Coordinates of C-alpha atoms and ligand atoms in Angstrom, one line a residue:
X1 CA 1.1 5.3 4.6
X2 CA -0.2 2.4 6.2
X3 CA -3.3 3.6 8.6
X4 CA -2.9 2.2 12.2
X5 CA -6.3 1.3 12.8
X6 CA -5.3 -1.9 10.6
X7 CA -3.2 -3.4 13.3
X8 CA -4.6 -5.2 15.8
X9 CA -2.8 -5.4 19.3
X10 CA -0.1 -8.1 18.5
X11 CA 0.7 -6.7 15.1
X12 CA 1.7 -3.0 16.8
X13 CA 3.2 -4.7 19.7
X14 CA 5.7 -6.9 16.2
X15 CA 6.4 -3.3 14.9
X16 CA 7.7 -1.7 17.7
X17 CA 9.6 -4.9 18.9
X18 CA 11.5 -4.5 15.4
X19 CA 11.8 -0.2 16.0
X20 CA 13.5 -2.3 19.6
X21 CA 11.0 0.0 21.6
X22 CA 9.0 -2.1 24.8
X23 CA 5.5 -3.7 23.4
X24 CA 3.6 -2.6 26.1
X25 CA 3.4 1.0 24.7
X26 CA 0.7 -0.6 21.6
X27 CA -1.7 -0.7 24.6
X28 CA -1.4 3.1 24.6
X29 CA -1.7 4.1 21.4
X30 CA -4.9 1.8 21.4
X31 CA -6.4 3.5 24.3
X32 CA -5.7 7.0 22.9
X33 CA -7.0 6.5 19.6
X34 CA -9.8 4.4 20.7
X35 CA -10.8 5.3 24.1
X36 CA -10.0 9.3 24.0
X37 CA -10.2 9.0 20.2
X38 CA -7.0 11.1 19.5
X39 CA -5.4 11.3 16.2
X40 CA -2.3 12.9 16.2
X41 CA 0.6 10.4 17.3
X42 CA 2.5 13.7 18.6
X43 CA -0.1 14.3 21.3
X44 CA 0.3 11.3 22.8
X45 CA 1.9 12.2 25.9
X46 CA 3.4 9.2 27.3
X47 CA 5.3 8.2 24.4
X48 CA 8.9 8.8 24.2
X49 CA 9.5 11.8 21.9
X50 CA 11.5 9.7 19.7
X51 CA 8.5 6.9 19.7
X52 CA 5.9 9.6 18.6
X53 CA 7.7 10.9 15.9
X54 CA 8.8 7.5 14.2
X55 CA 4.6 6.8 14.4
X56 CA 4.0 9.4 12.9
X57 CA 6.6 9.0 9.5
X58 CA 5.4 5.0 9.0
X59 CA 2.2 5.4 10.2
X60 CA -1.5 7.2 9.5
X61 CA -5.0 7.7 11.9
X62 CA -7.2 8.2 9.0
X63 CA -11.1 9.3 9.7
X64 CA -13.5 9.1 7.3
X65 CA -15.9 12.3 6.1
X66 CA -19.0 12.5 6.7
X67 CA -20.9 14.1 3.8
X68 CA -24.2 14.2 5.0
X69 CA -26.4 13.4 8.4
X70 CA -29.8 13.0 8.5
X71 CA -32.0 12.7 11.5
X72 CA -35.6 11.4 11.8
X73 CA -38.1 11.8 14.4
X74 CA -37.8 9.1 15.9
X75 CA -34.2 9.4 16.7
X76 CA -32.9 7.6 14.0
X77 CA -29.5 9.4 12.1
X78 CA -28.4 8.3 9.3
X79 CA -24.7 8.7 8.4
X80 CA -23.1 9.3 5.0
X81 CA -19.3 8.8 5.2
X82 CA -16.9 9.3 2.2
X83 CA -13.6 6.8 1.7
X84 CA -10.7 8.1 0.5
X85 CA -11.3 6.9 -3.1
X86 CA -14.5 8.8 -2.7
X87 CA -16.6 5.8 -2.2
X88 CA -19.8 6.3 -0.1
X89 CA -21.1 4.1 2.6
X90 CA -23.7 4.6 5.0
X91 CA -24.2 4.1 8.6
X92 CA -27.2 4.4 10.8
X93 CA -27.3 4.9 14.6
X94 CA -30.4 3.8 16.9
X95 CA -31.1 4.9 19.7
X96 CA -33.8 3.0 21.8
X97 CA -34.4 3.6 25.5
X98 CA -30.9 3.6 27.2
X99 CA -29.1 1.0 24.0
X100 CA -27.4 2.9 21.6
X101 CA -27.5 0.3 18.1
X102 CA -24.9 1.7 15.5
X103 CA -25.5 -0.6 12.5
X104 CA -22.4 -0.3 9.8
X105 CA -21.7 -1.4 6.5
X106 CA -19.2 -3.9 5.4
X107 CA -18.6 -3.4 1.6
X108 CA -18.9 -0.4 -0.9
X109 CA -21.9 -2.3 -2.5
X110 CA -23.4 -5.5 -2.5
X111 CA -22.6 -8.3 -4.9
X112 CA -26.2 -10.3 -3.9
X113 CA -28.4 -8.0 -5.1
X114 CA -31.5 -9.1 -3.5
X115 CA -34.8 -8.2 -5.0
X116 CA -35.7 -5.7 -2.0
X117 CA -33.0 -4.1 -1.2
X118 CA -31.3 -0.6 -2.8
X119 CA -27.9 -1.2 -1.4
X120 CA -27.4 -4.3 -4.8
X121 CA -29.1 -2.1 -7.0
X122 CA -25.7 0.4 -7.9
X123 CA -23.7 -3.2 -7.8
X124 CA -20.3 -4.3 -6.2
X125 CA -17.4 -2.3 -5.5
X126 CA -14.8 -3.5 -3.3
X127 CA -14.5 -4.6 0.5
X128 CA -14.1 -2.5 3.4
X129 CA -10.4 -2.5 5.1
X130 CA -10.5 -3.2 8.8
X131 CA -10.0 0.7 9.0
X132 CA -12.4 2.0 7.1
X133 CA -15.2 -0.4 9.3
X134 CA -13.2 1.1 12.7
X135 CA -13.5 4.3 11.2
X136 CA -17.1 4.1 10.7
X137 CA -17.9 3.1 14.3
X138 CA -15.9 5.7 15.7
X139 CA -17.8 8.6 13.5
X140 CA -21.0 6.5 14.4
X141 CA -20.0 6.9 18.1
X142 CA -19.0 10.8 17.8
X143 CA -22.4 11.4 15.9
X144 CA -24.4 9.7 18.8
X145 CA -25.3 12.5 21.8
X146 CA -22.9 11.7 24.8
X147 CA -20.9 10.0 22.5
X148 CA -23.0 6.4 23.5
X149 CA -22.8 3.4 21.4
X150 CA -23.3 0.6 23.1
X151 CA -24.4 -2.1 20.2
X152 CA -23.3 -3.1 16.4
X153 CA -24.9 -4.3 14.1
X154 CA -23.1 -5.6 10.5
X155 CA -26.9 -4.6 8.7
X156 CA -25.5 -1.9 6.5
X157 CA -24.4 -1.9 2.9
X158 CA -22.7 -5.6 2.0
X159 CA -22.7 -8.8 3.6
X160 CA -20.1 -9.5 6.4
X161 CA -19.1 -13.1 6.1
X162 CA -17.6 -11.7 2.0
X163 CA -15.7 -9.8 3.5
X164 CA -14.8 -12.4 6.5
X165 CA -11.3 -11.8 7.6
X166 CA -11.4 -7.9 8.1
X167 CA -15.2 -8.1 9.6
X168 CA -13.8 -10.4 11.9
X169 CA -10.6 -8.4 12.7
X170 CA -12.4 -5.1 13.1
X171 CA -14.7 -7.4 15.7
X172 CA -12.0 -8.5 17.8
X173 CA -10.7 -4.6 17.8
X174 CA -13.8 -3.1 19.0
X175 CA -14.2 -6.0 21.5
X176 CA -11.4 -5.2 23.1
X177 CA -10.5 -4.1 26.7
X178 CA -8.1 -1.8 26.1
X179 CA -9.7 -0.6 22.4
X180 CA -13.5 0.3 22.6
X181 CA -14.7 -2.8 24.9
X182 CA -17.8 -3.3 23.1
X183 CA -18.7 -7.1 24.4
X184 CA -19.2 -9.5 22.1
X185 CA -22.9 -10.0 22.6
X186 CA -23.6 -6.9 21.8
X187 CA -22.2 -7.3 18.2
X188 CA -24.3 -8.4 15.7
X189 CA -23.4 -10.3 12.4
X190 CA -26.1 -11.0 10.2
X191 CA -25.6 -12.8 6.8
X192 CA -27.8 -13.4 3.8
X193 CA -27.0 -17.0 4.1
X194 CA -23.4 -16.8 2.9
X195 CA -23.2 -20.9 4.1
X196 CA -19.1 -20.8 3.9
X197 CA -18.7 -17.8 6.5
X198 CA -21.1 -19.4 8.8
X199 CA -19.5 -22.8 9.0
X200 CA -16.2 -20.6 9.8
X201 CA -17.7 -18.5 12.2
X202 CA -19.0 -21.1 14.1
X203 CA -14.9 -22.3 15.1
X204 CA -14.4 -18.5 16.4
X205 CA -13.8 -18.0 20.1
X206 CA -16.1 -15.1 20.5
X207 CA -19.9 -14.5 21.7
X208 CA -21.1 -12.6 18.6
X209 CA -24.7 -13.1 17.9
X210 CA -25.4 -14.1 14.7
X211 CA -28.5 -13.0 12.5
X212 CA -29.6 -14.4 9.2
X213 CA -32.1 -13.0 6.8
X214 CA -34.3 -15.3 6.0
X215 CA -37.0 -13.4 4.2
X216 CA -38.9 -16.9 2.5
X217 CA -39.2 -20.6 3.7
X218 CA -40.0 -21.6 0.1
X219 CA -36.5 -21.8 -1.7
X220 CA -38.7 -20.7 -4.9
X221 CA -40.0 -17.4 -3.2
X222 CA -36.3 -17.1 -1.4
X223 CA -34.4 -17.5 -4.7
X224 CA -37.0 -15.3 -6.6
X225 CA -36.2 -12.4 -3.3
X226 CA -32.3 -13.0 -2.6
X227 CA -30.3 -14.9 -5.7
X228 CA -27.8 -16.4 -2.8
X229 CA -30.2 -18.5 -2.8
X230 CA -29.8 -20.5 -5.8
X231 CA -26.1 -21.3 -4.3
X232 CA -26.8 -22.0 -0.8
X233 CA -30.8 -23.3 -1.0
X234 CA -32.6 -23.6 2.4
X235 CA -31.6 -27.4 2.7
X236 CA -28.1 -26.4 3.1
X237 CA -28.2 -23.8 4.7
X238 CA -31.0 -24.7 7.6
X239 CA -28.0 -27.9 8.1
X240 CA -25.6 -25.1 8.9
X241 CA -27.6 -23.3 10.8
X242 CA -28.4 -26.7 13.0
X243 CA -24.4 -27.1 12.7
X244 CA -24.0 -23.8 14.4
X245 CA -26.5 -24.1 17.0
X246 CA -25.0 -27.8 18.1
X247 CA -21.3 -26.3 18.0
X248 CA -21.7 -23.2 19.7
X249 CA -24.5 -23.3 21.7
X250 CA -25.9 -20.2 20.6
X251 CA -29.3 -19.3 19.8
X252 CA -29.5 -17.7 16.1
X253 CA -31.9 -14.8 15.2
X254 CA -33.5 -15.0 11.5
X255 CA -34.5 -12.0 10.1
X256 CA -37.8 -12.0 7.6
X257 CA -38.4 -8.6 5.9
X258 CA -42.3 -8.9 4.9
X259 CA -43.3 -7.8 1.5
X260 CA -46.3 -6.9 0.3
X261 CA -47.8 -9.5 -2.1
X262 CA -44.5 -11.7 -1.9
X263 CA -43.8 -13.5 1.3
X264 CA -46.4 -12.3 3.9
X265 CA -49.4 -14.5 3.8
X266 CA -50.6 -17.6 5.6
X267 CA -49.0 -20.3 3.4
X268 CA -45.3 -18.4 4.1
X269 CA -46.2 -18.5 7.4
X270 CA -46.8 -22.0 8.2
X271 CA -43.8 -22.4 5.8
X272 CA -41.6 -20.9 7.9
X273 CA -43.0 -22.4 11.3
X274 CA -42.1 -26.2 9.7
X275 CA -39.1 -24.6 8.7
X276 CA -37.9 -24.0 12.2
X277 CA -39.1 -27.0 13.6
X278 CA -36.4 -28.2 16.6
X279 CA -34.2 -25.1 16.0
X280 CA -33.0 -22.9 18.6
X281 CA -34.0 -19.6 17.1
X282 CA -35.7 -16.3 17.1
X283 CA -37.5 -14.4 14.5
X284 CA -37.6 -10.6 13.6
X285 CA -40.2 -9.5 11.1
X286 CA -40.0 -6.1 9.9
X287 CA -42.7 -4.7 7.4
X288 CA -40.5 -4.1 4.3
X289 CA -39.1 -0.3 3.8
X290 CA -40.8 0.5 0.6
X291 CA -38.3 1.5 -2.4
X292 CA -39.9 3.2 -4.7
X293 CA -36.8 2.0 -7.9
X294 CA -37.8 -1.7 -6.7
X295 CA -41.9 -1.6 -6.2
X296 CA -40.9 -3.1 -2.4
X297 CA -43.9 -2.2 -0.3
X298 CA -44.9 -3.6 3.6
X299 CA -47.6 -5.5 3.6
X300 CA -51.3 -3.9 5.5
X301 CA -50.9 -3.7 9.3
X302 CA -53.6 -6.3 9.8
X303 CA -51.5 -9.1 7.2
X304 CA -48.2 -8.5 9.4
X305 CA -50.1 -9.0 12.9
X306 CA -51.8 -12.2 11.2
X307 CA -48.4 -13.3 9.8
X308 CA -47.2 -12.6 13.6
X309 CA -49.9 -14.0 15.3
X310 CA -49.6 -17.3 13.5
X311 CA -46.2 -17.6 14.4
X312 CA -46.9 -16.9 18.2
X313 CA -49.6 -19.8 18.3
X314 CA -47.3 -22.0 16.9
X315 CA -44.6 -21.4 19.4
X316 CA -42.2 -19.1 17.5
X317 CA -40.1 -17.0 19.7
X318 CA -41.3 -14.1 17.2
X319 CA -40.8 -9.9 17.7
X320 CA -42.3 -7.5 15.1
X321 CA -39.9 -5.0 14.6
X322 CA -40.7 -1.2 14.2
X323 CA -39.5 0.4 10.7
X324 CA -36.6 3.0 12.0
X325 CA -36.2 6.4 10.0
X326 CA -38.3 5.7 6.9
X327 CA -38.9 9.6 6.9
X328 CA -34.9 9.9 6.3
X329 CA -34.6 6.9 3.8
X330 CA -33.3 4.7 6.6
X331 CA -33.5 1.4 4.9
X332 CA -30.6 -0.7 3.7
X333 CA -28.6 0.8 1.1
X334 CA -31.2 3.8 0.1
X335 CA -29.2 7.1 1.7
X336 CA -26.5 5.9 -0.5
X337 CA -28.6 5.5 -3.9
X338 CA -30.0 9.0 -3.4
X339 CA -26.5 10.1 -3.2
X340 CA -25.6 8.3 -6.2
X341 CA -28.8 9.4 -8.0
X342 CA -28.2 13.3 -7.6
X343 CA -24.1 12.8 -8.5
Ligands
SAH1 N1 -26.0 -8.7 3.6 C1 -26.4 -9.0 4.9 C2 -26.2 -7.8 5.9 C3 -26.9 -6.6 5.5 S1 -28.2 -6.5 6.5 C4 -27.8 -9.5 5.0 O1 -28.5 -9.4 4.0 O2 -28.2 -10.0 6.1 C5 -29.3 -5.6 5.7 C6 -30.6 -6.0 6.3 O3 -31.6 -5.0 5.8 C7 -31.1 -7.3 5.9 O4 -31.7 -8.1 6.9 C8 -32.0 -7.0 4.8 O5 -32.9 -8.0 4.6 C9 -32.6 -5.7 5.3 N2 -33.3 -4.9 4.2 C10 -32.8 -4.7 3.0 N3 -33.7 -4.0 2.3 C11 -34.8 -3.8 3.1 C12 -36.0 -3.1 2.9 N4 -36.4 -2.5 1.8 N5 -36.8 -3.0 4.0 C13 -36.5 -3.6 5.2 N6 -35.3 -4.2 5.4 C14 -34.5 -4.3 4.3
SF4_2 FE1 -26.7 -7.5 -0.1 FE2 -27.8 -8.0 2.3 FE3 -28.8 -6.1 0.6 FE4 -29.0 -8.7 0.0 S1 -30.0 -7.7 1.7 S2 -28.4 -7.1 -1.4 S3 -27.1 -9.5 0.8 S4 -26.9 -6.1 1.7

């Protein structure tokens, strides 16, 4: 049975015009599934008898299980859900002061394999269904105390703008008023560089943010790190980046992951300042979470505040990031390998 959570507003509103029942009761089933989280189309109480029933024979509210939940002392959980093929993906929230960050995968896998990052290593499986990425914010938000989420993040296992037209469906769902109203600039794409995606995104009508991992201004280094980057070198894919900035207005945050011995010393550095010369940007560095399968290890403490310092005198609108949860294996992609590892 198809699962409801598919449908976006219009599309339920379609089904019961053609079951000749009024449109305007979509807007409740949205708000009981998403705002009071109920799953049982027979409990929804203002729904004709009739209406309820004929849900509930063409229609499912699947969840997803969550197999394991790990929490670290700094406040970091991290979420194992099972899919109904018996796929694993992982979720992770974040709490900081009064934001709640619930960061959440889109793919079972990661086709990109980059040279840092676990969630490549057991390859590519399929996409996520709008659904299933639903499904995981709503377990995120029941696993967060006082059932808070107030930010997302696509930093989990896959890469978003592959998997473009249900990331971006399952966007507009959470967005909404009558859904989970999370507002658009609180949602988070980030993309290794997938250049195709970004030039669509940029003709969306929506305030996302949009974050791209950057991780080397040297397209040898970056193509030696993240093999997307033999497709889309940095040439191409700083011009979409200027592209996006010009069309939409927006300021774009790069991520740069610092690795010990491969991307963290001076000459990166100033790299990465010319780089961003004239683009309207922000940088993130986080010191690498080591993986032990791939020798990925952060770099000293004093080489990451020299790396940031740098950056700072040379007018870089740069934040050094604290490593969440490395105690519970917090890092991209490396709950799930563990999982794998013991099956
Ligand atoms: N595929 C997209 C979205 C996933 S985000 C992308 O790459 O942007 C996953 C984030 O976690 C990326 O910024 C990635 O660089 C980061 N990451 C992966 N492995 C990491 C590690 N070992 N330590 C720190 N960050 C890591
Ligand atoms: Fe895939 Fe992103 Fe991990 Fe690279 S960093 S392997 S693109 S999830």
């Amino acid at each position: 049975m198809p699962d409801v959570k598919d449908l976006n507003l219009e599309e339920l509103e379609d089904v019961f015009k053609k079951w000749g029942k009024p449109a305007f009761h979509a807007k409740q089933v949205f708000r009981w599934i998403y705002q009071r989280g109920l799953r049982d189309f027979l409990k929804m109480s203002d729904l004709s008898q009739d209406l309820r029933e004929k849900l509930n024979k063409e229609f499912s509210v699947s969840s997803l299980d969550l197999v394991q939940c790990l929490e670290s002392s700094d406040g970091t959980k991290k979420l194992l859900f099972e899919l109904s093929d018996k796929s694993v993906v992982e979720g992770v929230i974040i709490p900081v002061s009064d934001r709640v960050t619930g960061c959440v995968s889109s793919q079972v896998g990661c086709k990109f394999g980059c040279r840092f990052c676990a969630s490549g290593l057991l390859g590519f499986k399929r996409n996520l269904s709008v659904s299933e990425i639903i499904d995981e914010i709503l377990c995120i938000k029941d696993s967060s105390s006082e059932n808070k989420l107030t930010h997302i993040v696509f930093m989990g296992t896959g890469e978003p703008l592959d998997n473009y037209e249900n990331v971006l469906k399952a966007i507009r769902i959470i967005n909404a008023s009558y859904s989970l109203n999370i507002g658009a600039r609180r949602i988070t794409i980030s993309t290794s560089g997938f250049i195709p995606g970004i030039k669509k995104l940029q003709d969306e009508n929506l305030q996302f943010e949009l974050s791209v991992s950057l991780h080397a201004a040297d397209d040898k280094i970056r193509s030696s790190l993240m093999p997307i980057n033999k497709k889309y070198p940095l040439k191409d894919l700083m011009k979409a980046v200027r592209e996006y900035n010009a069309k939409t207005n927006r300021q774009i945050t790069f991520e740069y992951v610092l690795i010990k011995g491969l991307n963290s010393d001076l000459q990166n550095a100033q790299k990465l300042v010319t780089l961003l010369e004239g683009i309207d940007c922000k940088v993130n560095l986080i010191p690498a979470n080591p993986v032990k399968e791939l020798g990925i290890e952060p770099p000293s403490k004093s080489e990451i505040l020299i790396f940031q310092d740098f950056l700072k005198n040379a007018q870089v609108n740069v934040t050094l990031r604290k490593s969440r949860g490395e105690d519970i294996d917090a890092a991209c992609g490396q709950l799930r390998l563990r999982h794998v590892q013991k099956k």
